[in-house]
mmCIF file of N, CA and C in Angstrom:
data_model
loop_
_atom_site.group_PDB
_atom_site.id
_atom_site.type_symbol
_atom_site.label_atom_id
_atom_site.label_comp_id
_atom_site.label_asym_id
_atom_site.label_seq_id
_atom_site.Cartn_x
_atom_site.Cartn_y
_atom_site.Cartn_z
ATOM 1 N N MET K 4 -47.414 -0.595 -66.484
ATOM 2 C CA MET K 4 -47.824 -0.737 -65.762
ATOM 3 C C MET K 4 -48.907 0.288 -65.455
ATOM 4 N N ARG K 5 -49.523 -0.123 -64.887
ATOM 5 C CA ARG K 5 -50.927 1.159 -64.337
ATOM 6 C C ARG K 5 -49.954 1.597 -63.514
ATOM 7 N N LEU K 6 -50.672 2.680 -63.125
ATOM 8 C CA LEU K 6 -50.192 3.600 -61.597
ATOM 9 C C LEU K 6 -51.309 3.810 -60.705
ATOM 10 N N THR K 7 -51.611 3.028 -59.885
ATOM 11 C CA THR K 7 -53.004 2.987 -59.614
ATOM 12 C C THR K 7 -52.706 3.815 -58.252
ATOM 13 N N THR K 8 -53.971 3.734 -57.629
ATOM 14 C CA THR K 8 -53.744 5.076 -56.578
ATOM 15 C C THR K 8 -52.639 4.779 -55.055
ATOM 16 N N GLN K 9 -52.325 3.478 -55.139
ATOM 17 C CA GLN K 9 -51.881 2.848 -53.824
ATOM 18 C C GLN K 9 -49.826 3.363 -54.489
ATOM 19 N N ARG K 10 -50.192 3.260 -55.786
ATOM 20 C CA ARG K 10 -48.665 2.942 -56.612
ATOM 21 C C ARG K 10 -48.461 4.820 -56.423
ATOM 22 N N GLN K 11 -49.386 5.599 -56.900
ATOM 23 C CA GLN K 11 -49.083 7.088 -56.605
ATOM 24 C C GLN K 11 -48.567 7.466 -55.388
ATOM 25 N N ILE K 12 -49.482 7.070 -54.473
ATOM 26 C CA ILE K 12 -49.119 7.257 -53.091
ATOM 27 C C ILE K 12 -47.860 6.913 -52.397
ATOM 28 N N ILE K 13 -47.611 5.723 -53.018
ATOM 29 C CA ILE K 13 -46.088 5.140 -52.592
ATOM 30 C C ILE K 13 -45.112 6.087 -53.420
ATOM 31 N N LEU K 14 -45.203 6.376 -54.632
ATOM 32 C CA LEU K 14 -44.431 7.168 -55.198
ATOM 33 C C LEU K 14 -44.296 8.683 -54.826
ATOM 34 N N GLU K 15 -45.388 9.179 -54.283
ATOM 35 C CA GLU K 15 -45.285 10.583 -53.641
ATOM 36 C C GLU K 15 -44.533 10.220 -52.171
ATOM 37 N N GLU K 16 -44.879 9.460 -51.636
ATOM 38 C CA GLU K 16 -44.221 9.259 -50.544
ATOM 39 C C GLU K 16 -42.739 9.083 -50.435
ATOM 40 N N LEU K 17 -41.981 8.310 -51.199
ATOM 41 C CA LEU K 17 -41.122 8.141 -51.445
ATOM 42 C C LEU K 17 -40.246 9.092 -52.146
ATOM 43 N N GLY K 18 -40.698 9.965 -52.989
ATOM 44 C CA GLY K 18 -40.326 11.119 -53.085
ATOM 45 C C GLY K 18 -39.940 12.444 -52.436
ATOM 46 N N LYS K 19 -40.904 12.603 -51.294
ATOM 47 C CA LYS K 19 -40.727 13.436 -50.227
ATOM 48 C C LYS K 19 -39.578 13.038 -49.716
ATOM 49 N N VAL K 20 -38.506 11.903 -49.403
ATOM 50 C CA VAL K 20 -37.492 11.850 -48.788
ATOM 51 C C VAL K 20 -36.377 11.352 -49.412
ATOM 52 N N THR K 21 -35.279 11.558 -48.669
ATOM 53 C CA THR K 21 -34.004 11.172 -49.706
ATOM 54 C C THR K 21 -33.006 10.374 -48.738
ATOM 55 N N SER K 22 -34.226 9.912 -47.901
ATOM 56 C CA SER K 22 -33.049 8.851 -46.897
ATOM 57 C C SER K 22 -33.105 7.515 -47.090
ATOM 58 N N HIS K 23 -33.780 7.100 -48.654
ATOM 59 C CA HIS K 23 -33.497 6.013 -49.085
ATOM 60 C C HIS K 23 -34.291 4.696 -48.351
ATOM 61 N N PRO K 24 -35.537 4.733 -47.919
ATOM 62 C CA PRO K 24 -35.941 4.258 -47.365
ATOM 63 C C PRO K 24 -36.284 2.183 -47.288
ATOM 64 N N THR K 25 -36.489 1.793 -46.543
ATOM 65 C CA THR K 25 -36.370 0.426 -46.497
ATOM 66 C C THR K 25 -38.211 0.317 -46.784
ATOM 67 N N ALA K 26 -38.484 -0.939 -47.064
ATOM 68 C CA ALA K 26 -40.054 -1.211 -47.480
ATOM 69 C C ALA K 26 -40.538 -0.704 -46.133
ATOM 70 N N ASN K 27 -40.432 -1.310 -44.802
ATOM 71 C CA ASN K 27 -41.151 -1.136 -43.669
ATOM 72 C C ASN K 27 -41.232 0.157 -43.424
ATOM 73 N N GLU K 28 -39.867 1.225 -44.066
ATOM 74 C CA GLU K 28 -40.130 2.750 -43.812
ATOM 75 C C GLU K 28 -41.100 3.054 -44.686
ATOM 76 N N VAL K 29 -41.248 2.477 -45.947
ATOM 77 C CA VAL K 29 -42.127 3.246 -46.727
ATOM 78 C C VAL K 29 -43.531 2.964 -46.339
ATOM 79 N N TYR K 30 -43.464 1.613 -45.897
ATOM 80 C CA TYR K 30 -45.103 0.981 -45.220
ATOM 81 C C TYR K 30 -45.423 2.292 -44.234
ATOM 82 N N ASP K 31 -44.433 2.342 -43.565
ATOM 83 C CA ASP K 31 -45.082 3.142 -42.334
ATOM 84 C C ASP K 31 -45.054 4.794 -43.050
ATOM 85 N N MET K 32 -45.032 5.080 -43.752
ATOM 86 C CA MET K 32 -45.329 6.522 -44.292
ATOM 87 C C MET K 32 -46.628 6.342 -45.297
ATOM 88 N N VAL K 33 -46.677 5.290 -46.042
ATOM 89 C CA VAL K 33 -47.876 5.137 -46.797
ATOM 90 C C VAL K 33 -48.827 4.927 -46.132
ATOM 91 N N ARG K 34 -49.112 4.369 -45.036
ATOM 92 C CA ARG K 34 -50.169 4.207 -43.815
ATOM 93 C C ARG K 34 -50.547 5.207 -43.527
ATOM 94 N N LYS K 35 -49.766 6.238 -43.205
ATOM 95 C CA LYS K 35 -50.705 7.614 -42.859
ATOM 96 C C LYS K 35 -51.484 7.997 -43.373
ATOM 97 N N ARG K 36 -51.612 8.034 -45.314
ATOM 98 C CA ARG K 36 -52.775 8.301 -45.861
ATOM 99 C C ARG K 36 -53.420 6.794 -46.546
ATOM 100 N N LEU K 37 -53.039 6.107 -46.492
ATOM 101 C CA LEU K 37 -53.984 4.605 -46.790
ATOM 102 C C LEU K 37 -53.687 3.419 -45.458
ATOM 103 N N PRO K 38 -54.171 3.944 -44.149
ATOM 104 C CA PRO K 38 -54.293 3.105 -43.061
ATOM 105 C C PRO K 38 -54.605 1.682 -43.379
ATOM 106 N N ARG K 39 -55.228 1.145 -44.156
ATOM 107 C CA ARG K 39 -55.886 -0.434 -44.455
ATOM 108 C C ARG K 39 -54.567 -1.271 -45.324
ATOM 109 N N ILE K 40 -53.774 -0.333 -46.038
ATOM 110 C CA ILE K 40 -52.501 -0.778 -46.659
ATOM 111 C C ILE K 40 -51.673 -1.790 -45.825
ATOM 112 N N GLY K 41 -51.387 -3.272 -46.466
ATOM 113 C CA GLY K 41 -50.796 -4.143 -46.098
ATOM 114 C C GLY K 41 -49.137 -3.849 -46.280
ATOM 115 N N LEU K 42 -48.503 -4.401 -45.293
ATOM 116 C CA LEU K 42 -46.839 -4.353 -45.537
ATOM 117 C C LEU K 42 -46.613 -5.339 -47.101
ATOM 118 N N GLY K 43 -47.164 -5.914 -47.193
ATOM 119 C CA GLY K 43 -46.916 -6.934 -48.885
ATOM 120 C C GLY K 43 -47.140 -6.291 -49.885
ATOM 121 N N THR K 44 -48.348 -5.829 -49.482
ATOM 122 C CA THR K 44 -48.556 -4.965 -50.948
ATOM 123 C C THR K 44 -48.025 -3.529 -50.959
ATOM 124 N N VAL K 45 -47.651 -3.100 -50.117
ATOM 125 C CA VAL K 45 -46.232 -1.702 -50.238
ATOM 126 C C VAL K 45 -45.302 -2.495 -50.964
ATOM 127 N N TYR K 46 -45.049 -3.640 -50.158
ATOM 128 C CA TYR K 46 -43.766 -4.500 -50.598
ATOM 129 C C TYR K 46 -43.696 -4.818 -52.344
ATOM 130 N N ARG K 47 -44.654 -5.643 -52.336
ATOM 131 C CA ARG K 47 -44.848 -5.824 -53.813
ATOM 132 C C ARG K 47 -44.982 -4.572 -54.980
ATOM 133 N N ASN K 48 -45.156 -3.684 -54.527
ATOM 134 C CA ASN K 48 -45.857 -2.172 -55.232
ATOM 135 C C ASN K 48 -43.984 -1.817 -55.435
ATOM 136 N N LEU K 49 -43.850 -1.614 -54.294
ATOM 137 C CA LEU K 49 -42.338 -1.624 -54.794
ATOM 138 C C LEU K 49 -41.442 -1.868 -55.607
ATOM 139 N N GLU K 50 -41.277 -3.294 -55.192
ATOM 140 C CA GLU K 50 -40.446 -4.390 -56.197
ATOM 141 C C GLU K 50 -41.080 -4.192 -57.600
ATOM 142 N N LEU K 51 -42.596 -3.681 -57.764
ATOM 143 C CA LEU K 51 -42.566 -3.813 -59.369
ATOM 144 C C LEU K 51 -42.485 -2.593 -59.848
ATOM 145 N N MET K 52 -42.515 -1.916 -59.089
ATOM 146 C CA MET K 52 -42.300 -0.410 -59.701
ATOM 147 C C MET K 52 -40.521 -0.263 -59.447
ATOM 148 N N ALA K 53 -39.844 -0.858 -59.232
ATOM 149 C CA ALA K 53 -38.349 -0.744 -59.458
ATOM 150 C C ALA K 53 -38.119 -1.799 -60.730
ATOM 151 N N GLU K 54 -38.725 -3.064 -60.818
ATOM 152 C CA GLU K 54 -38.633 -3.533 -61.881
ATOM 153 C C GLU K 54 -39.269 -2.797 -63.417
ATOM 154 N N SER K 55 -40.098 -1.874 -63.273
ATOM 155 C CA SER K 55 -40.286 -0.922 -64.235
ATOM 156 C C SER K 55 -39.698 0.110 -64.518
ATOM 157 N N GLY K 56 -38.871 0.420 -63.847
ATOM 158 C CA GLY K 56 -37.810 1.453 -63.845
ATOM 159 C C GLY K 56 -38.357 2.627 -63.118
ATOM 160 N N ILE K 57 -39.653 2.787 -62.586
ATOM 161 C CA ILE K 57 -40.016 3.973 -62.119
ATOM 162 C C ILE K 57 -39.392 4.567 -60.701
ATOM 163 N N ILE K 58 -38.867 3.384 -59.526
ATOM 164 C CA ILE K 58 -37.967 3.908 -58.623
ATOM 165 C C ILE K 58 -36.834 2.969 -58.942
ATOM 166 N N LEU K 59 -35.689 3.132 -57.819
ATOM 167 C CA LEU K 59 -34.512 2.361 -57.856
ATOM 168 C C LEU K 59 -34.291 1.276 -56.616
ATOM 169 N N LYS K 60 -33.981 0.507 -56.793
ATOM 170 C CA LYS K 60 -33.982 -0.463 -55.759
ATOM 171 C C LYS K 60 -32.759 -0.619 -55.688
ATOM 172 N N LEU K 61 -32.175 -0.279 -54.247
ATOM 173 C CA LEU K 61 -30.873 -0.254 -53.889
ATOM 174 C C LEU K 61 -30.626 -1.718 -53.008
ATOM 175 N N GLU K 62 -29.580 -2.648 -53.488
ATOM 176 C CA GLU K 62 -29.309 -3.522 -52.880
ATOM 177 C C GLU K 62 -27.783 -3.369 -52.269
ATOM 178 N N VAL K 63 -27.743 -2.402 -51.052
ATOM 179 C CA VAL K 63 -26.634 -2.101 -50.395
ATOM 180 C C VAL K 63 -25.994 -2.858 -49.174
ATOM 181 N N GLY K 64 -24.547 -3.108 -49.280
ATOM 182 C CA GLY K 64 -23.427 -3.847 -48.771
ATOM 183 C C GLY K 64 -24.110 -4.683 -47.376
ATOM 184 N N GLY K 65 -24.904 -5.761 -47.552
ATOM 185 C CA GLY K 65 -25.412 -6.318 -46.188
ATOM 186 C C GLY K 65 -26.572 -5.893 -45.392
ATOM 187 N N THR K 66 -26.789 -4.971 -45.711
ATOM 188 C CA THR K 66 -28.291 -4.674 -45.243
ATOM 189 C C THR K 66 -29.941 -4.645 -46.194
ATOM 190 N N GLN K 67 -31.024 -4.325 -45.482
ATOM 191 C CA GLN K 67 -31.863 -4.764 -46.321
ATOM 192 C C GLN K 67 -31.928 -3.636 -47.660
ATOM 193 N N LYS K 68 -32.924 -4.140 -48.532
ATOM 194 C CA LYS K 68 -33.103 -3.333 -49.526
ATOM 195 C C LYS K 68 -33.489 -1.830 -49.495
ATOM 196 N N ARG K 69 -33.213 -0.969 -50.160
ATOM 197 C CA ARG K 69 -34.315 0.418 -49.830
ATOM 198 C C ARG K 69 -34.369 0.982 -50.925
ATOM 199 N N PHE K 70 -34.846 2.002 -51.301
ATOM 200 C CA PHE K 70 -35.691 2.812 -52.338
ATOM 201 C C PHE K 70 -35.573 3.751 -52.340
ATOM 202 N N ASP K 71 -35.424 4.218 -53.778
ATOM 203 C CA ASP K 71 -35.106 5.618 -54.233
ATOM 204 C C ASP K 71 -35.799 5.872 -55.150
ATOM 205 N N ALA K 72 -36.312 7.080 -55.014
ATOM 206 C CA ALA K 72 -37.607 8.137 -56.294
ATOM 207 C C ALA K 72 -36.488 8.559 -57.446
ATOM 208 N N THR K 73 -35.198 8.516 -57.203
ATOM 209 C CA THR K 73 -34.038 9.408 -58.355
ATOM 210 C C THR K 73 -33.686 8.111 -58.940
ATOM 211 N N VAL K 74 -34.091 8.131 -60.434
ATOM 212 C CA VAL K 74 -33.786 7.406 -61.217
ATOM 213 C C VAL K 74 -32.694 7.474 -62.261
ATOM 214 N N THR K 75 -32.384 8.350 -62.207
ATOM 215 C CA THR K 75 -31.162 9.150 -63.155
ATOM 216 C C THR K 75 -29.986 8.492 -62.468
ATOM 217 N N PRO K 76 -29.271 8.273 -63.088
ATOM 218 C CA PRO K 76 -27.563 7.850 -62.525
ATOM 219 C C PRO K 76 -26.729 8.599 -61.792
ATOM 220 N N HIS K 77 -26.623 8.040 -60.367
ATOM 221 C CA HIS K 77 -26.218 8.757 -59.733
ATOM 222 C C HIS K 77 -25.606 7.654 -58.405
ATOM 223 N N TYR K 78 -24.915 8.511 -57.534
ATOM 224 C CA TYR K 78 -23.468 7.827 -56.845
ATOM 225 C C TYR K 78 -24.403 7.036 -55.526
ATOM 226 N N HIS K 79 -23.907 6.274 -54.622
ATOM 227 C CA HIS K 79 -24.710 6.606 -53.067
ATOM 228 C C HIS K 79 -23.356 6.435 -52.171
ATOM 229 N N ILE K 80 -23.625 7.077 -50.799
ATOM 230 C CA ILE K 80 -22.619 6.364 -49.746
ATOM 231 C C ILE K 80 -23.537 6.061 -48.815
ATOM 232 N N ARG K 81 -22.572 4.659 -47.915
ATOM 233 C CA ARG K 81 -23.478 4.163 -47.021
ATOM 234 C C ARG K 81 -22.680 4.278 -45.738
ATOM 235 N N CYS K 82 -23.318 4.517 -44.538
ATOM 236 C CA CYS K 82 -22.402 4.561 -43.360
ATOM 237 C C CYS K 82 -22.315 3.368 -42.659
ATOM 238 N N SER K 83 -21.049 3.110 -42.704
ATOM 239 C CA SER K 83 -20.519 1.689 -41.972
ATOM 240 C C SER K 83 -21.316 1.631 -40.634
ATOM 241 N N SER K 84 -21.562 2.791 -40.318
ATOM 242 C CA SER K 84 -22.095 2.186 -38.435
ATOM 243 C C SER K 84 -23.234 2.421 -38.321
ATOM 244 N N CYS K 85 -24.216 2.844 -39.073
ATOM 245 C CA CYS K 85 -25.819 2.858 -39.108
ATOM 246 C C CYS K 85 -26.312 2.639 -39.997
ATOM 247 N N GLY K 86 -25.419 2.191 -41.207
ATOM 248 C CA GLY K 86 -26.440 1.712 -42.217
ATOM 249 C C GLY K 86 -27.029 3.101 -43.176
ATOM 250 N N LYS K 87 -27.099 3.884 -42.810
ATOM 251 C CA LYS K 87 -27.683 5.247 -43.590
ATOM 252 C C LYS K 87 -27.318 5.314 -45.085
ATOM 253 N N VAL K 88 -28.065 5.847 -45.881
ATOM 254 C CA VAL K 88 -27.731 5.697 -47.408
ATOM 255 C C VAL K 88 -28.320 6.968 -47.595
ATOM 256 N N ASP K 89 -27.060 7.742 -48.287
ATOM 257 C CA ASP K 89 -27.082 9.176 -49.030
ATOM 258 C C ASP K 89 -26.749 9.213 -50.676
ATOM 259 N N ASP K 90 -27.347 10.177 -51.165
ATOM 260 C CA ASP K 90 -26.943 10.469 -52.162
ATOM 261 C C ASP K 90 -25.261 11.304 -52.195
ATOM 262 N N ILE K 91 -24.667 11.283 -53.288
ATOM 263 C CA ILE K 91 -23.758 11.943 -53.296
ATOM 264 C C ILE K 91 -23.733 12.915 -54.630
ATOM 265 N N ASP K 92 -23.129 14.033 -54.544
ATOM 266 C CA ASP K 92 -23.145 15.218 -55.559
ATOM 267 C C ASP K 92 -22.118 15.138 -56.144
ATOM 268 N N LEU K 93 -21.865 14.061 -57.293
ATOM 269 C CA LEU K 93 -20.623 13.929 -57.739
ATOM 270 C C LEU K 93 -21.101 13.143 -59.252
ATOM 271 N N GLU K 94 -20.573 14.052 -60.268
ATOM 272 C CA GLU K 94 -21.109 13.715 -61.687
ATOM 273 C C GLU K 94 -20.522 12.186 -61.648
ATOM 274 N N VAL K 95 -21.464 11.414 -62.377
ATOM 275 C CA VAL K 95 -21.516 10.408 -63.075
ATOM 276 C C VAL K 95 -20.344 10.204 -64.048
ATOM 277 N N GLN K 96 -18.923 9.401 -63.742
ATOM 278 C CA GLN K 96 -17.821 9.096 -64.559
ATOM 279 C C GLN K 96 -18.086 7.831 -65.713
ATOM 280 N N GLN K 97 -18.632 8.375 -66.571
ATOM 281 C CA GLN K 97 -18.863 7.240 -67.896
ATOM 282 C C GLN K 97 -17.719 6.590 -68.290
ATOM 283 N N GLU K 98 -16.511 7.502 -68.090
ATOM 284 C CA GLU K 98 -15.313 6.593 -68.728
ATOM 285 C C GLU K 98 -15.083 5.469 -68.125
ATOM 286 N N ILE K 99 -15.590 5.218 -67.294
ATOM 287 C CA ILE K 99 -15.370 3.706 -66.101
ATOM 288 C C ILE K 99 -16.132 3.050 -67.276
ATOM 289 N N ASN K 100 -16.873 3.209 -67.812
ATOM 290 C CA ASN K 100 -17.728 2.072 -68.612
ATOM 291 C C ASN K 100 -17.037 1.825 -69.704
ATOM 292 N N GLU K 101 -16.435 3.059 -70.413
ATOM 293 C CA GLU K 101 -15.159 2.445 -71.469
ATOM 294 C C GLU K 101 -14.155 2.114 -70.913
ATOM 295 N N ALA K 102 -13.540 2.211 -69.946
ATOM 296 C CA ALA K 102 -12.162 1.576 -69.600
ATOM 297 C C ALA K 102 -12.648 -0.060 -69.254
ATOM 298 N N ALA K 103 -13.436 -0.007 -68.526
ATOM 299 C CA ALA K 103 -13.995 -1.647 -68.217
ATOM 300 C C ALA K 103 -14.627 -2.510 -69.664
ATOM 301 N N ALA K 104 -14.895 -1.946 -70.609
ATOM 302 C CA ALA K 104 -15.351 -2.377 -71.792
ATOM 303 C C ALA K 104 -13.913 -2.933 -72.369
ATOM 304 N N LYS K 105 -12.904 -2.281 -72.579
ATOM 305 C CA LYS K 105 -11.474 -2.802 -72.896
ATOM 306 C C LYS K 105 -11.052 -3.680 -72.523
ATOM 307 N N THR K 106 -11.601 -4.230 -70.515
ATOM 308 C CA THR K 106 -10.361 -4.949 -70.371
ATOM 309 C C THR K 106 -11.702 -6.259 -70.285
ATOM 310 N N CYS K 107 -12.661 -6.536 -70.801
ATOM 311 C CA CYS K 107 -13.502 -7.530 -70.705
ATOM 312 C C CYS K 107 -13.923 -7.881 -72.022
ATOM 313 N N ASN K 108 -14.795 -8.850 -72.094
ATOM 314 C CA ASN K 108 -15.693 -9.329 -73.575
ATOM 315 C C ASN K 108 -17.058 -9.289 -73.010
ATOM 316 N N TYR K 109 -17.500 -8.155 -72.973
ATOM 317 C CA TYR K 109 -18.907 -7.795 -72.384
ATOM 318 C C TYR K 109 -19.294 -6.373 -72.964
ATOM 319 N N LYS K 110 -20.392 -6.425 -73.131
ATOM 320 C CA LYS K 110 -20.867 -5.011 -73.356
ATOM 321 C C LYS K 110 -21.445 -4.156 -71.948
ATOM 322 N N ILE K 111 -20.736 -2.883 -72.044
ATOM 323 C CA ILE K 111 -21.235 -2.600 -70.543
ATOM 324 C C ILE K 111 -22.475 -1.594 -70.830
ATOM 325 N N LEU K 112 -22.910 -1.809 -69.517
ATOM 326 C CA LEU K 112 -24.365 -1.092 -69.724
ATOM 327 C C LEU K 112 -24.664 -0.247 -68.838
ATOM 328 N N GLY K 113 -23.709 -0.316 -67.719
ATOM 329 C CA GLY K 113 -23.681 0.649 -66.567
ATOM 330 C C GLY K 113 -22.625 0.158 -65.457
ATOM 331 N N HIS K 114 -22.895 0.864 -64.688
ATOM 332 C CA HIS K 114 -22.032 0.719 -63.339
ATOM 333 C C HIS K 114 -22.554 1.553 -62.015
ATOM 334 N N HIS K 115 -22.701 0.667 -60.958
ATOM 335 C CA HIS K 115 -23.071 1.276 -59.461
ATOM 336 C C HIS K 115 -21.924 1.515 -58.885
ATOM 337 N N ILE K 116 -21.834 2.136 -58.273
ATOM 338 C CA ILE K 116 -20.741 2.508 -56.913
ATOM 339 C C ILE K 116 -21.449 3.370 -55.779
ATOM 340 N N GLU K 117 -21.027 2.291 -54.510
ATOM 341 C CA GLU K 117 -21.595 2.864 -53.184
ATOM 342 C C GLU K 117 -19.624 3.067 -52.624
ATOM 343 N N PHE K 118 -20.366 4.099 -52.048
ATOM 344 C CA PHE K 118 -19.515 4.491 -51.355
ATOM 345 C C PHE K 118 -19.003 4.351 -49.936
ATOM 346 N N SER K 119 -18.287 3.567 -49.077
ATOM 347 C CA SER K 119 -18.623 3.430 -47.430
ATOM 348 C C SER K 119 -17.796 4.913 -46.996
ATOM 349 N N GLY K 120 -18.489 4.950 -45.850
ATOM 350 C CA GLY K 120 -17.610 6.248 -44.620
ATOM 351 C C GLY K 120 -18.982 6.127 -43.535
ATOM 352 N N ILE K 121 -18.361 7.032 -42.741
ATOM 353 C CA ILE K 121 -19.165 7.142 -41.177
ATOM 354 C C ILE K 121 -20.122 8.466 -41.667
ATOM 355 N N CYS K 122 -21.541 8.583 -41.369
ATOM 356 C CA CYS K 122 -21.899 9.846 -40.958
ATOM 357 C C CYS K 122 -21.383 10.456 -40.220
ATOM 358 N N SER K 123 -21.958 11.821 -40.394
ATOM 359 C CA SER K 123 -21.738 12.762 -39.446
ATOM 360 C C SER K 123 -22.500 12.950 -38.126
ATOM 361 N N GLU K 124 -23.862 12.039 -37.967
ATOM 362 C CA GLU K 124 -24.344 11.642 -36.908
ATOM 363 C C GLU K 124 -23.683 11.031 -35.977
ATOM 364 N N CYS K 125 -23.142 9.736 -36.884
ATOM 365 C CA CYS K 125 -22.081 8.512 -35.846
ATOM 366 C C CYS K 125 -20.968 9.117 -35.361
ATOM 367 N N LEU K 126 -20.147 10.217 -36.144
ATOM 368 C CA LEU K 126 -19.310 10.673 -36.000
ATOM 369 C C LEU K 126 -19.255 11.400 -34.334
ATOM 370 N N GLU K 127 -20.230 12.367 -34.736
ATOM 371 C CA GLU K 127 -20.839 12.981 -33.711
ATOM 372 C C GLU K 127 -20.807 12.343 -32.189
ATOM 373 N N LYS K 128 -21.495 10.994 -32.408
ATOM 374 C CA LYS K 128 -22.057 10.119 -31.510
ATOM 375 C C LYS K 128 -20.543 9.848 -30.724
ATOM 376 N N ASN K 129 -19.451 9.509 -31.472
ATOM 377 C CA ASN K 129 -18.243 8.905 -31.020
ATOM 378 C C ASN K 129 -16.844 10.451 -30.615
ATOM 379 N N GLY K 130 -17.712 11.522 -30.663
ATOM 380 C CA GLY K 130 -16.929 12.607 -30.475
ATOM 381 C C GLY K 130 -16.126 12.819 -31.557
ATOM 382 N N GLU K 131 -16.112 12.660 -32.683
ATOM 383 C CA GLU K 131 -15.258 12.850 -34.128
ATOM 384 C C GLU K 131 -15.683 13.671 -34.561
ATOM 385 N N GLN K 132 -15.088 14.539 -35.424
ATOM 386 C CA GLN K 132 -15.925 15.538 -36.307
ATOM 387 C C GLN K 132 -15.214 14.936 -38.100
ATOM 388 N N LEU K 133 -15.877 15.934 -38.550
ATOM 389 C CA LEU K 133 -15.322 15.637 -40.427
ATOM 390 C C LEU K 133 -14.096 15.901 -40.134
ATOM 391 N N LEU K 134 -13.598 15.745 -41.208
ATOM 392 C CA LEU K 134 -12.341 16.141 -41.912
ATOM 393 C C LEU K 134 -12.112 17.400 -42.873
ATOM 394 N N ASN K 135 -13.266 17.335 -43.626
ATOM 395 C CA ASN K 135 -13.514 18.372 -44.476
ATOM 396 C C ASN K 135 -13.846 19.382 -44.176
#
C-alpha cells in the first residue's frame, strides 16, 4: 500500500495521541491540517491502513471502532463508564497461546485481552478514589 499524503497525515495525527480515537475523532484531528478532507476518506484510509497492518483497529466491547498507532502486541483497558480506552503497561503473556493450543484443534496465531474497569476521571466524578 502506498503511503499517500493523506495517509501520512492520518498516521502522524494518530501517533500523537494515546487515546485510541474513533474515526470521527481522527477526522477532527486531520481536518486541522487537511481542511477539505472528507470523513469517508479518513474512514476508508483508516480501514486500509488497519488491513495492511500499519495501525490497529480496536473493536472493543460494544463501542465504536477505535484506532491505535501502536501495532506491537499489547493489552488495553476500557472504562465501563465513559468508554475511554488506554494501553496497559503489562508484558504480553505468550504462554496463554501455548495453553490455548493444548485445549483445542487450532493453530493459535495470537490473542487479544481487553480489561475493563472505571477510569480515574469517572471515579473522581463519582467521588471515589483508586485503591492502588
